[in-house]
PDB file of C-alpha atoms in Angstrom:
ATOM      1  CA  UNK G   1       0.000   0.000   0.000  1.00  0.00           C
ATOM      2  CA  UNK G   2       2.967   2.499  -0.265  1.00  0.00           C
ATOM      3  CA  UNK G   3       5.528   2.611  -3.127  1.00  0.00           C
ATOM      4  CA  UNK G   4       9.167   4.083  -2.513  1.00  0.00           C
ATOM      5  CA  UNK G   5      11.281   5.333  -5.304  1.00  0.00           C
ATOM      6  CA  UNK G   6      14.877   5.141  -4.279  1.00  0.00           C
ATOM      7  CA  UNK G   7      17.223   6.638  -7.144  1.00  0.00           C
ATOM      8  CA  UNK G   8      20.224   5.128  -6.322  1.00  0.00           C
ATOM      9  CA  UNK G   9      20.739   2.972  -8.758  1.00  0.00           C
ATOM     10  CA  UNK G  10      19.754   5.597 -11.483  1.00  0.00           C
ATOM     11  CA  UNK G  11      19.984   4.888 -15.242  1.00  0.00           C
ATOM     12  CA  UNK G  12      17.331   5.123 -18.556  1.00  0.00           C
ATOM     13  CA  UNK G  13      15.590   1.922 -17.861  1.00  0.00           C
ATOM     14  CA  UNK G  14      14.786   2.475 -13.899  1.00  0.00           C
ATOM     15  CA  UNK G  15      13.951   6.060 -14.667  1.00  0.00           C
ATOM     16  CA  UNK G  16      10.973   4.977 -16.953  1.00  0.00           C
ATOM     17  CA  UNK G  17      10.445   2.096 -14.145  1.00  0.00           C
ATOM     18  CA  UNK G  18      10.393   4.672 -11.264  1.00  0.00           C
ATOM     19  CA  UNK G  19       7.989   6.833 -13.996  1.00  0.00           C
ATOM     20  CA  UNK G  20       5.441   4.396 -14.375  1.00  0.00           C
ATOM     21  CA  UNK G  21       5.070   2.834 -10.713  1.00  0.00           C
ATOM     22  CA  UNK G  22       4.651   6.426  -9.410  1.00  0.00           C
ATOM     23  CA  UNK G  23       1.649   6.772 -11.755  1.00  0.00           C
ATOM     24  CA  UNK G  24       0.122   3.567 -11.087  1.00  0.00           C
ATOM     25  CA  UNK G  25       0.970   4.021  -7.011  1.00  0.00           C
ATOM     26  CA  UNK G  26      -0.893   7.396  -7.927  1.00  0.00           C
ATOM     27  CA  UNK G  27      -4.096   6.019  -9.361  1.00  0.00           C
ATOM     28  CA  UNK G  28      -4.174   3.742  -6.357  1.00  0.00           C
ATOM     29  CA  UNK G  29      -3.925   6.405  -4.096  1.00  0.00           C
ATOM     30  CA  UNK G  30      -0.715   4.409  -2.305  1.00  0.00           C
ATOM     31  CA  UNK G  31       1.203   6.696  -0.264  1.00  0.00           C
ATOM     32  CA  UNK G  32       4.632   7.588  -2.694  1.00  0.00           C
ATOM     33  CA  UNK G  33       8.609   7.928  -0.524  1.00  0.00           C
ATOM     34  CA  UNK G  34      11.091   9.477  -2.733  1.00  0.00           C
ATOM     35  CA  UNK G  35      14.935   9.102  -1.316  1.00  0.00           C
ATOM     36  CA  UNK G  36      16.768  11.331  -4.242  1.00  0.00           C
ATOM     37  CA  UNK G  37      20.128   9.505  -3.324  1.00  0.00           C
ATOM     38  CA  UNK G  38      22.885  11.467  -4.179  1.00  0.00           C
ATOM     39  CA  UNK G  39      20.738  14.556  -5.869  1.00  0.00           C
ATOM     40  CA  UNK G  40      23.294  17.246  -6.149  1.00  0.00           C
ATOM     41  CA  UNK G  41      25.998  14.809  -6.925  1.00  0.00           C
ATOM     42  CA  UNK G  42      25.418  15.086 -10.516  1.00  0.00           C
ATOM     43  CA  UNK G  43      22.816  17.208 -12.781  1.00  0.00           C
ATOM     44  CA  UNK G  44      21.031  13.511 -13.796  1.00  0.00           C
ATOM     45  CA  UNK G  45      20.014  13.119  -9.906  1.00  0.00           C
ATOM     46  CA  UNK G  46      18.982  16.385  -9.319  1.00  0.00           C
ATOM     47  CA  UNK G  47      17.111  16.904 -12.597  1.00  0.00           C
ATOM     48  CA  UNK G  48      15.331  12.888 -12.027  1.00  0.00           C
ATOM     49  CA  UNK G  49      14.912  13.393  -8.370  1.00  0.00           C
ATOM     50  CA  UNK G  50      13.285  17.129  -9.306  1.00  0.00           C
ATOM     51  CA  UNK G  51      10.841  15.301 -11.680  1.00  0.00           C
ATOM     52  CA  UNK G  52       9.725  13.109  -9.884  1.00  0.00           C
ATOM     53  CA  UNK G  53       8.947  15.046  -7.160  1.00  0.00           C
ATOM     54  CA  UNK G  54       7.017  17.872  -9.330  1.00  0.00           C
ATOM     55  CA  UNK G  55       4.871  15.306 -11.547  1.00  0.00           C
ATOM     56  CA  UNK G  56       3.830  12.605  -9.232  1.00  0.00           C
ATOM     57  CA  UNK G  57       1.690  12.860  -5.673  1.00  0.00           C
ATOM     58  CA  UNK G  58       4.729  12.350  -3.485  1.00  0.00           C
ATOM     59  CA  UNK G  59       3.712  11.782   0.186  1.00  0.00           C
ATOM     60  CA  UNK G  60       7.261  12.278   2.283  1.00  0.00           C
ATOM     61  CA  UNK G  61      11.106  13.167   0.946  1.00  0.00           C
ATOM     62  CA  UNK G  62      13.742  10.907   2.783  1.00  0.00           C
ATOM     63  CA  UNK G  63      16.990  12.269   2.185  1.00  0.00           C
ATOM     64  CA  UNK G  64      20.150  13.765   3.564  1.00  0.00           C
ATOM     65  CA  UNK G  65      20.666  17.651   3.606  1.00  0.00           C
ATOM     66  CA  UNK G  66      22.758  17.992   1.294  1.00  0.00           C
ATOM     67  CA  UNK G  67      20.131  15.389  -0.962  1.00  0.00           C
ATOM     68  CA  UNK G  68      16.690  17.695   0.291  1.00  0.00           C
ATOM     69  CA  UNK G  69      18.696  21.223  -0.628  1.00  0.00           C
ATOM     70  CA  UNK G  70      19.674  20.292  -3.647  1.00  0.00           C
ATOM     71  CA  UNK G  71      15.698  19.375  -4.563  1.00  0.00           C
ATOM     72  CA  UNK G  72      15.051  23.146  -2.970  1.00  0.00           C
ATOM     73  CA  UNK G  73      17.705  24.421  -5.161  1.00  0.00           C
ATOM     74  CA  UNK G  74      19.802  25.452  -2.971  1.00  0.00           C
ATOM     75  CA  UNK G  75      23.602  25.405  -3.556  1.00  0.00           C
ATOM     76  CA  UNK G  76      24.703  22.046  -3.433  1.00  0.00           C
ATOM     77  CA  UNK G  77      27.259  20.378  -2.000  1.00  0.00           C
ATOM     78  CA  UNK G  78      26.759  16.533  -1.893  1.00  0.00           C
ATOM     79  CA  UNK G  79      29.789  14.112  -1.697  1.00  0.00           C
ATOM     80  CA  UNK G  80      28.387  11.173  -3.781  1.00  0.00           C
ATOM     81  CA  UNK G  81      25.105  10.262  -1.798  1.00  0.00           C
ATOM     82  CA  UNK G  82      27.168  11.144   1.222  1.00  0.00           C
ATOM     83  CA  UNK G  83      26.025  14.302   3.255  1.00  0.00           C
ATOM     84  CA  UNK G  84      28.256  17.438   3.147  1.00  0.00           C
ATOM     85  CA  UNK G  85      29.260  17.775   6.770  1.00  0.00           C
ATOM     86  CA  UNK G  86      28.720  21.393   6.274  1.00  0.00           C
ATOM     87  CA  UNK G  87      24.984  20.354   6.070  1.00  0.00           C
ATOM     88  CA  UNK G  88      24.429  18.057   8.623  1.00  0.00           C
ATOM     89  CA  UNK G  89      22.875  18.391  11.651  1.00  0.00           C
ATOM     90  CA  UNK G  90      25.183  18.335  14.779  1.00  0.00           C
ATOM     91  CA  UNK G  91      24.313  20.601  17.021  1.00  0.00           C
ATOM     92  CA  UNK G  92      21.648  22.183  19.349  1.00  0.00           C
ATOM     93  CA  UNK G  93      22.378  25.452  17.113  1.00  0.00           C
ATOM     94  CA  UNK G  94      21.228  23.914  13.883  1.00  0.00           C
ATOM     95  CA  UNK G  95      17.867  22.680  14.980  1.00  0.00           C
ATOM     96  CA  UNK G  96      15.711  25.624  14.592  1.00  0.00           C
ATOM     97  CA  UNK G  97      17.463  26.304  11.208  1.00  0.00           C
ATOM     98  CA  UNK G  98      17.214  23.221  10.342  1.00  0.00           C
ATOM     99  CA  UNK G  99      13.797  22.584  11.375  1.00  0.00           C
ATOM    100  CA  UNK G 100      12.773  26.048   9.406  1.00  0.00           C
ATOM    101  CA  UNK G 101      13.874  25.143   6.546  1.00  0.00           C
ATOM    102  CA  UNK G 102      12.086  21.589   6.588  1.00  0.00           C
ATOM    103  CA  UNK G 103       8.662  23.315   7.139  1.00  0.00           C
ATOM    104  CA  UNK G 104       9.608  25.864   4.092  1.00  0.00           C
ATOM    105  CA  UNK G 105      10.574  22.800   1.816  1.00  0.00           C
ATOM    106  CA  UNK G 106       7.535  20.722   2.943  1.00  0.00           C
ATOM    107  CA  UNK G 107       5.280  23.967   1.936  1.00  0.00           C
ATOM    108  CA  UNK G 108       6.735  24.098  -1.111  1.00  0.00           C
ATOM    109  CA  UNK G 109       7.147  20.478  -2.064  1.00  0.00           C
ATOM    110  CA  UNK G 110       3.581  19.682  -0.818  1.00  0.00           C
ATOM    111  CA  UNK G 111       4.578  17.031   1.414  1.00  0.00           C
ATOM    112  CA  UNK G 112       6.096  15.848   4.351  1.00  0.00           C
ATOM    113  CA  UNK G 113       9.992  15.426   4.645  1.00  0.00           C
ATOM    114  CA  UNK G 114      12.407  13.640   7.088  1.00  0.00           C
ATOM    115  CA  UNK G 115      15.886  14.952   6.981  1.00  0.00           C
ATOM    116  CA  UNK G 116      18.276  12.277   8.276  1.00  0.00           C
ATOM    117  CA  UNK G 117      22.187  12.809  10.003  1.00  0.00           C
ATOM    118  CA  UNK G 118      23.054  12.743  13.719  1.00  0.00           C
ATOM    119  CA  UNK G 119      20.356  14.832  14.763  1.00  0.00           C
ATOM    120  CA  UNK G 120      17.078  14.286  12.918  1.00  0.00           C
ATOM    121  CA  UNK G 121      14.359  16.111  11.333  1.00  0.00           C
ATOM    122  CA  UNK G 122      11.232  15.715  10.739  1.00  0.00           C
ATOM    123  CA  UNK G 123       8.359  17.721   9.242  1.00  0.00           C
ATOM    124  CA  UNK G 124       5.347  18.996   7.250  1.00  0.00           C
ATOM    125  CA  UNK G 125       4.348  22.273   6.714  1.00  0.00           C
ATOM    126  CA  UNK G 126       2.682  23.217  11.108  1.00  0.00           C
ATOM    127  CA  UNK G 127       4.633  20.704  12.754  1.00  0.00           C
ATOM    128  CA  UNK G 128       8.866  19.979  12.822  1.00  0.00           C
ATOM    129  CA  UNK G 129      10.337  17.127  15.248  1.00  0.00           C
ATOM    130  CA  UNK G 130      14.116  16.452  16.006  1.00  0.00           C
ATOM    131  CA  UNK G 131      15.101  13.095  16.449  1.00  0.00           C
ATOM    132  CA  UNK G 132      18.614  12.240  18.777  1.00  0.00           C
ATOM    133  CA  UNK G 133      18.192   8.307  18.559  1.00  0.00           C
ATOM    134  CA  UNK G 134      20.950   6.658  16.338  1.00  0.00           C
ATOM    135  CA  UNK G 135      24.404   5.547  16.595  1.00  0.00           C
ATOM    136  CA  UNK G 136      27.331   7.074  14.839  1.00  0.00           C
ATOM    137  CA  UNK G 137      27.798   3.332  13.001  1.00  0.00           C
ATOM    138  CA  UNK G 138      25.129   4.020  10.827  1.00  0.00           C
ATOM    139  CA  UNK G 139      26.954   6.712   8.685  1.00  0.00           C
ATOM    140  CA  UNK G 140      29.619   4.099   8.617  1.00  0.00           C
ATOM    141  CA  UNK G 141      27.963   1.614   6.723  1.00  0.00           C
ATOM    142  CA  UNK G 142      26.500   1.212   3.331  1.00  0.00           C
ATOM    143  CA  UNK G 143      22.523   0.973   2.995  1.00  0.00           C
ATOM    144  CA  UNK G 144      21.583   2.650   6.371  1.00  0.00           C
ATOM    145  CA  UNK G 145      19.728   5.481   4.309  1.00  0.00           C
ATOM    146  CA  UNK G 146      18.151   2.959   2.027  1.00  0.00           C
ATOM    147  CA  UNK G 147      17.252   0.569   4.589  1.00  0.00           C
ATOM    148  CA  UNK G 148      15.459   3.649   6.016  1.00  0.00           C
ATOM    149  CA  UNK G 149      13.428   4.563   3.114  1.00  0.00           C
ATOM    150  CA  UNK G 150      12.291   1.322   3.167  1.00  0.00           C
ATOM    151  CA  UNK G 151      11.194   0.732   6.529  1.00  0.00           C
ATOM    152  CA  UNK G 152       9.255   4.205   5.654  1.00  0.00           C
ATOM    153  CA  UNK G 153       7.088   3.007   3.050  1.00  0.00           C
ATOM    154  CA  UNK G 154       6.201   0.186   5.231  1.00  0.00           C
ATOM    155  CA  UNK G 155       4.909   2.782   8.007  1.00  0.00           C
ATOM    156  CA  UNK G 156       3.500   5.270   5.228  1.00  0.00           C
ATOM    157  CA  UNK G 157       1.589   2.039   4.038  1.00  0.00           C
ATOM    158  CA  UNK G 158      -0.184   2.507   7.711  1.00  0.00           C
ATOM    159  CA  UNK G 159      -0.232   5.940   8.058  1.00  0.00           C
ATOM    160  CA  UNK G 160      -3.972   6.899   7.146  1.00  0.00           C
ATOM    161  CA  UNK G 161      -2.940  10.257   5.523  1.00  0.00           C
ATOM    162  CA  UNK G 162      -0.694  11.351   8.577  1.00  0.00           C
ATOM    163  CA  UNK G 163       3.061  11.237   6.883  1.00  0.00           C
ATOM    164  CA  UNK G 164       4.740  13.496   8.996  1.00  0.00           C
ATOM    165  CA  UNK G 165       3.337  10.731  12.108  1.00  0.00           C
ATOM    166  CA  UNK G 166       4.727   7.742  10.141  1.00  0.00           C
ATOM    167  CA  UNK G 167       7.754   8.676   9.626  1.00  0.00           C
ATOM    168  CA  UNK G 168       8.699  10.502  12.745  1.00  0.00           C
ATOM    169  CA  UNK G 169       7.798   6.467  14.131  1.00  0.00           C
ATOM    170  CA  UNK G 170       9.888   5.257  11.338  1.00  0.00           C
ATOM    171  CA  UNK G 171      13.073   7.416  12.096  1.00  0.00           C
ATOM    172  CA  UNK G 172      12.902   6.670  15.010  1.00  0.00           C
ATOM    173  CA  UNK G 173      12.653   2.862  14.757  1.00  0.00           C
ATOM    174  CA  UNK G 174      15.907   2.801  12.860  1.00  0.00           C
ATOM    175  CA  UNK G 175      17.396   5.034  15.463  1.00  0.00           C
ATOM    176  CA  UNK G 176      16.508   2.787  18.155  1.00  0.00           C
ATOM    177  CA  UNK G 177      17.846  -0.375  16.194  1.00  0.00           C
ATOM    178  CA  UNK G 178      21.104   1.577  16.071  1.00  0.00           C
ATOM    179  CA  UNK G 179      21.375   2.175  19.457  1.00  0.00           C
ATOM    180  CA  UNK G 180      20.204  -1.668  19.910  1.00  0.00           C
ATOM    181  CA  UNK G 181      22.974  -2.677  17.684  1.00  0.00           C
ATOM    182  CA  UNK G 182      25.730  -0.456  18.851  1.00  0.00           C
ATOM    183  CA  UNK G 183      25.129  -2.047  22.571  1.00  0.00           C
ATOM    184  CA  UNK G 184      25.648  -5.459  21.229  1.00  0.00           C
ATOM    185  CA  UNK G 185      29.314  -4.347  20.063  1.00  0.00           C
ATOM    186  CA  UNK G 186      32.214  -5.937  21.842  1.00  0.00           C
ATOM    187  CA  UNK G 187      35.664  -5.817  21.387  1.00  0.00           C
ATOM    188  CA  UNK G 188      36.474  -7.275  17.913  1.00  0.00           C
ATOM    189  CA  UNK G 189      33.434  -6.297  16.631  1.00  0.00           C
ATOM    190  CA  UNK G 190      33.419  -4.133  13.512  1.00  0.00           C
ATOM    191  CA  UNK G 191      30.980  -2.277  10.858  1.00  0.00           C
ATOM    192  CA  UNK G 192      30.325  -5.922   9.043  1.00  0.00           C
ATOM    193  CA  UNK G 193      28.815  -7.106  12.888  1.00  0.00           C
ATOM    194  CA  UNK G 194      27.152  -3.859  13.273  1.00  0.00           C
ATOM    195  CA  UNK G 195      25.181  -4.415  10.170  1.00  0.00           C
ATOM    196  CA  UNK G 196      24.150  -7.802  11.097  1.00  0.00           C
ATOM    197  CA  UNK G 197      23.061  -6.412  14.566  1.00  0.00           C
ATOM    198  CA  UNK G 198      20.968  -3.363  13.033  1.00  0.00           C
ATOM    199  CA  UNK G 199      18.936  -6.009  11.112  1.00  0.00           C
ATOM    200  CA  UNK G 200      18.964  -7.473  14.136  1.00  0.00           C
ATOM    201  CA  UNK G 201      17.567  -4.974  16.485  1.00  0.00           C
ATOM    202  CA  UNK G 202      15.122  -3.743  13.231  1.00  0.00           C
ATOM    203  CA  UNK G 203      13.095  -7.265  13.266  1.00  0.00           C
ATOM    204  CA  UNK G 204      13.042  -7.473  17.003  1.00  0.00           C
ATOM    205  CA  UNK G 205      12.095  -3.913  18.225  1.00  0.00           C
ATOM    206  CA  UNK G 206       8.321  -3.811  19.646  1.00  0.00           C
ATOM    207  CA  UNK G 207       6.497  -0.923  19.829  1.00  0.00           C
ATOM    208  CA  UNK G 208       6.990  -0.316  23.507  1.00  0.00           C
ATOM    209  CA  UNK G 209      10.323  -0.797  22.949  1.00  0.00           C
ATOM    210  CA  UNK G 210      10.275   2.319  21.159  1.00  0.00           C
ATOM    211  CA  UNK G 211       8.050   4.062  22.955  1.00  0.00           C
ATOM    212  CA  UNK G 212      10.433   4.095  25.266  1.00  0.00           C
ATOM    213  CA  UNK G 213      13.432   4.811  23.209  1.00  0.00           C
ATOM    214  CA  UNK G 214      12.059   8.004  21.856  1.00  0.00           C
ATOM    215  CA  UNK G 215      14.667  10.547  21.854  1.00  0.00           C
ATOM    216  CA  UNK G 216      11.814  12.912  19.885  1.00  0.00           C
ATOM    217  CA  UNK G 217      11.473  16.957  20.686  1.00  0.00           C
ATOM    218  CA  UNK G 218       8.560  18.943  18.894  1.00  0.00           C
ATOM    219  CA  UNK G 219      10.635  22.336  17.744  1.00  0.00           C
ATOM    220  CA  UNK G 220       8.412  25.341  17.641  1.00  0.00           C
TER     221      UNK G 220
END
Protein backbone atom coordinates (compact mmCIF):
# COMPACT_ATOMS: atom_id res chain seq x y z
CA UNK A 1 0.00 0.00 0.00
CA UNK A 2 2.97 2.50 -0.26
CA UNK A 3 5.53 2.61 -3.13
CA UNK A 4 9.17 4.08 -2.51
CA UNK A 5 11.28 5.33 -5.30
CA UNK A 6 14.88 5.14 -4.28
CA UNK A 7 17.22 6.64 -7.14
CA UNK A 8 20.22 5.13 -6.32
CA UNK A 9 20.74 2.97 -8.76
CA UNK A 10 19.75 5.60 -11.48
CA UNK A 11 19.98 4.89 -15.24
CA UNK A 12 17.33 5.12 -18.56
CA UNK A 13 15.59 1.92 -17.86
CA UNK A 14 14.79 2.48 -13.90
CA UNK A 15 13.95 6.06 -14.67
CA UNK A 16 10.97 4.98 -16.95
CA UNK A 17 10.44 2.10 -14.15
CA UNK A 18 10.39 4.67 -11.26
CA UNK A 19 7.99 6.83 -14.00
CA UNK A 20 5.44 4.40 -14.37
CA UNK A 21 5.07 2.83 -10.71
CA UNK A 22 4.65 6.43 -9.41
CA UNK A 23 1.65 6.77 -11.76
CA UNK A 24 0.12 3.57 -11.09
CA UNK A 25 0.97 4.02 -7.01
CA UNK A 26 -0.89 7.40 -7.93
CA UNK A 27 -4.10 6.02 -9.36
CA UNK A 28 -4.17 3.74 -6.36
CA UNK A 29 -3.92 6.41 -4.10
CA UNK A 30 -0.71 4.41 -2.30
CA UNK A 31 1.20 6.70 -0.26
CA UNK A 32 4.63 7.59 -2.69
CA UNK A 33 8.61 7.93 -0.52
CA UNK A 34 11.09 9.48 -2.73
CA UNK A 35 14.94 9.10 -1.32
CA UNK A 36 16.77 11.33 -4.24
CA UNK A 37 20.13 9.50 -3.32
CA UNK A 38 22.89 11.47 -4.18
CA UNK A 39 20.74 14.56 -5.87
CA UNK A 40 23.29 17.25 -6.15
CA UNK A 41 26.00 14.81 -6.93
CA UNK A 42 25.42 15.09 -10.52
CA UNK A 43 22.82 17.21 -12.78
CA UNK A 44 21.03 13.51 -13.80
CA UNK A 45 20.01 13.12 -9.91
CA UNK A 46 18.98 16.39 -9.32
CA UNK A 47 17.11 16.90 -12.60
CA UNK A 48 15.33 12.89 -12.03
CA UNK A 49 14.91 13.39 -8.37
CA UNK A 50 13.28 17.13 -9.31
CA UNK A 51 10.84 15.30 -11.68
CA UNK A 52 9.73 13.11 -9.88
CA UNK A 53 8.95 15.05 -7.16
CA UNK A 54 7.02 17.87 -9.33
CA UNK A 55 4.87 15.31 -11.55
CA UNK A 56 3.83 12.60 -9.23
CA UNK A 57 1.69 12.86 -5.67
CA UNK A 58 4.73 12.35 -3.49
CA UNK A 59 3.71 11.78 0.19
CA UNK A 60 7.26 12.28 2.28
CA UNK A 61 11.11 13.17 0.95
CA UNK A 62 13.74 10.91 2.78
CA UNK A 63 16.99 12.27 2.18
CA UNK A 64 20.15 13.76 3.56
CA UNK A 65 20.67 17.65 3.61
CA UNK A 66 22.76 17.99 1.29
CA UNK A 67 20.13 15.39 -0.96
CA UNK A 68 16.69 17.70 0.29
CA UNK A 69 18.70 21.22 -0.63
CA UNK A 70 19.67 20.29 -3.65
CA UNK A 71 15.70 19.37 -4.56
CA UNK A 72 15.05 23.15 -2.97
CA UNK A 73 17.71 24.42 -5.16
CA UNK A 74 19.80 25.45 -2.97
CA UNK A 75 23.60 25.40 -3.56
CA UNK A 76 24.70 22.05 -3.43
CA UNK A 77 27.26 20.38 -2.00
CA UNK A 78 26.76 16.53 -1.89
CA UNK A 79 29.79 14.11 -1.70
CA UNK A 80 28.39 11.17 -3.78
CA UNK A 81 25.11 10.26 -1.80
CA UNK A 82 27.17 11.14 1.22
CA UNK A 83 26.02 14.30 3.25
CA UNK A 84 28.26 17.44 3.15
CA UNK A 85 29.26 17.77 6.77
CA UNK A 86 28.72 21.39 6.27
CA UNK A 87 24.98 20.35 6.07
CA UNK A 88 24.43 18.06 8.62
CA UNK A 89 22.88 18.39 11.65
CA UNK A 90 25.18 18.34 14.78
CA UNK A 91 24.31 20.60 17.02
CA UNK A 92 21.65 22.18 19.35
CA UNK A 93 22.38 25.45 17.11
CA UNK A 94 21.23 23.91 13.88
CA UNK A 95 17.87 22.68 14.98
CA UNK A 96 15.71 25.62 14.59
CA UNK A 97 17.46 26.30 11.21
CA UNK A 98 17.21 23.22 10.34
CA UNK A 99 13.80 22.58 11.37
CA UNK A 100 12.77 26.05 9.41
CA UNK A 101 13.87 25.14 6.55
CA UNK A 102 12.09 21.59 6.59
CA UNK A 103 8.66 23.32 7.14
CA UNK A 104 9.61 25.86 4.09
CA UNK A 105 10.57 22.80 1.82
CA UNK A 106 7.53 20.72 2.94
CA UNK A 107 5.28 23.97 1.94
CA UNK A 108 6.73 24.10 -1.11
CA UNK A 109 7.15 20.48 -2.06
CA UNK A 110 3.58 19.68 -0.82
CA UNK A 111 4.58 17.03 1.41
CA UNK A 112 6.10 15.85 4.35
CA UNK A 113 9.99 15.43 4.65
CA UNK A 114 12.41 13.64 7.09
CA UNK A 115 15.89 14.95 6.98
CA UNK A 116 18.28 12.28 8.28
CA UNK A 117 22.19 12.81 10.00
CA UNK A 118 23.05 12.74 13.72
CA UNK A 119 20.36 14.83 14.76
CA UNK A 120 17.08 14.29 12.92
CA UNK A 121 14.36 16.11 11.33
CA UNK A 122 11.23 15.71 10.74
CA UNK A 123 8.36 17.72 9.24
CA UNK A 124 5.35 19.00 7.25
CA UNK A 125 4.35 22.27 6.71
CA UNK A 126 2.68 23.22 11.11
CA UNK A 127 4.63 20.70 12.75
CA UNK A 128 8.87 19.98 12.82
CA UNK A 129 10.34 17.13 15.25
CA UNK A 130 14.12 16.45 16.01
CA UNK A 131 15.10 13.09 16.45
CA UNK A 132 18.61 12.24 18.78
CA UNK A 133 18.19 8.31 18.56
CA UNK A 134 20.95 6.66 16.34
CA UNK A 135 24.40 5.55 16.59
CA UNK A 136 27.33 7.07 14.84
CA UNK A 137 27.80 3.33 13.00
CA UNK A 138 25.13 4.02 10.83
CA UNK A 139 26.95 6.71 8.69
CA UNK A 140 29.62 4.10 8.62
CA UNK A 141 27.96 1.61 6.72
CA UNK A 142 26.50 1.21 3.33
CA UNK A 143 22.52 0.97 2.99
CA UNK A 144 21.58 2.65 6.37
CA UNK A 145 19.73 5.48 4.31
CA UNK A 146 18.15 2.96 2.03
CA UNK A 147 17.25 0.57 4.59
CA UNK A 148 15.46 3.65 6.02
CA UNK A 149 13.43 4.56 3.11
CA UNK A 150 12.29 1.32 3.17
CA UNK A 151 11.19 0.73 6.53
CA UNK A 152 9.26 4.21 5.65
CA UNK A 153 7.09 3.01 3.05
CA UNK A 154 6.20 0.19 5.23
CA UNK A 155 4.91 2.78 8.01
CA UNK A 156 3.50 5.27 5.23
CA UNK A 157 1.59 2.04 4.04
CA UNK A 158 -0.18 2.51 7.71
CA UNK A 159 -0.23 5.94 8.06
CA UNK A 160 -3.97 6.90 7.15
CA UNK A 161 -2.94 10.26 5.52
CA UNK A 162 -0.69 11.35 8.58
CA UNK A 163 3.06 11.24 6.88
CA UNK A 164 4.74 13.50 9.00
CA UNK A 165 3.34 10.73 12.11
CA UNK A 166 4.73 7.74 10.14
CA UNK A 167 7.75 8.68 9.63
CA UNK A 168 8.70 10.50 12.75
CA UNK A 169 7.80 6.47 14.13
CA UNK A 170 9.89 5.26 11.34
CA UNK A 171 13.07 7.42 12.10
CA UNK A 172 12.90 6.67 15.01
CA UNK A 173 12.65 2.86 14.76
CA UNK A 174 15.91 2.80 12.86
CA UNK A 175 17.40 5.03 15.46
CA UNK A 176 16.51 2.79 18.15
CA UNK A 177 17.85 -0.37 16.19
CA UNK A 178 21.10 1.58 16.07
CA UNK A 179 21.38 2.17 19.46
CA UNK A 180 20.20 -1.67 19.91
CA UNK A 181 22.97 -2.68 17.68
CA UNK A 182 25.73 -0.46 18.85
CA UNK A 183 25.13 -2.05 22.57
CA UNK A 184 25.65 -5.46 21.23
CA UNK A 185 29.31 -4.35 20.06
CA UNK A 186 32.21 -5.94 21.84
CA UNK A 187 35.66 -5.82 21.39
CA UNK A 188 36.47 -7.27 17.91
CA UNK A 189 33.43 -6.30 16.63
CA UNK A 190 33.42 -4.13 13.51
CA UNK A 191 30.98 -2.28 10.86
CA UNK A 192 30.33 -5.92 9.04
CA UNK A 193 28.82 -7.11 12.89
CA UNK A 194 27.15 -3.86 13.27
CA UNK A 195 25.18 -4.41 10.17
CA UNK A 196 24.15 -7.80 11.10
CA UNK A 197 23.06 -6.41 14.57
CA UNK A 198 20.97 -3.36 13.03
CA UNK A 199 18.94 -6.01 11.11
CA UNK A 200 18.96 -7.47 14.14
CA UNK A 201 17.57 -4.97 16.48
CA UNK A 202 15.12 -3.74 13.23
CA UNK A 203 13.10 -7.26 13.27
CA UNK A 204 13.04 -7.47 17.00
CA UNK A 205 12.09 -3.91 18.23
CA UNK A 206 8.32 -3.81 19.65
CA UNK A 207 6.50 -0.92 19.83
CA UNK A 208 6.99 -0.32 23.51
CA UNK A 209 10.32 -0.80 22.95
CA UNK A 210 10.27 2.32 21.16
CA UNK A 211 8.05 4.06 22.95
CA UNK A 212 10.43 4.10 25.27
CA UNK A 213 13.43 4.81 23.21
CA UNK A 214 12.06 8.00 21.86
CA UNK A 215 14.67 10.55 21.85
CA UNK A 216 11.81 12.91 19.89
CA UNK A 217 11.47 16.96 20.69
CA UNK A 218 8.56 18.94 18.89
CA UNK A 219 10.63 22.34 17.74
CA UNK A 220 8.41 25.34 17.64
Amino acid sequence: NALVLNIGTLNMQTIAGMKAAGARAAELEHAIVLDPVGAGASALRTKTAGELLDSLPVALVRGNMSEVKALAGQAAATQGVDVNPADAVTSEEDIAEAAAFARDFAVKAKCAVAITGPIDIVADANRAFAVRNGSAFQGRITGSGCMLSAITGAYMARANGNAVEAALAAVVHMGAAGQAAQARMKEGDGTGSFHTYLMDALSLLEGDDLAKAALVEEVR
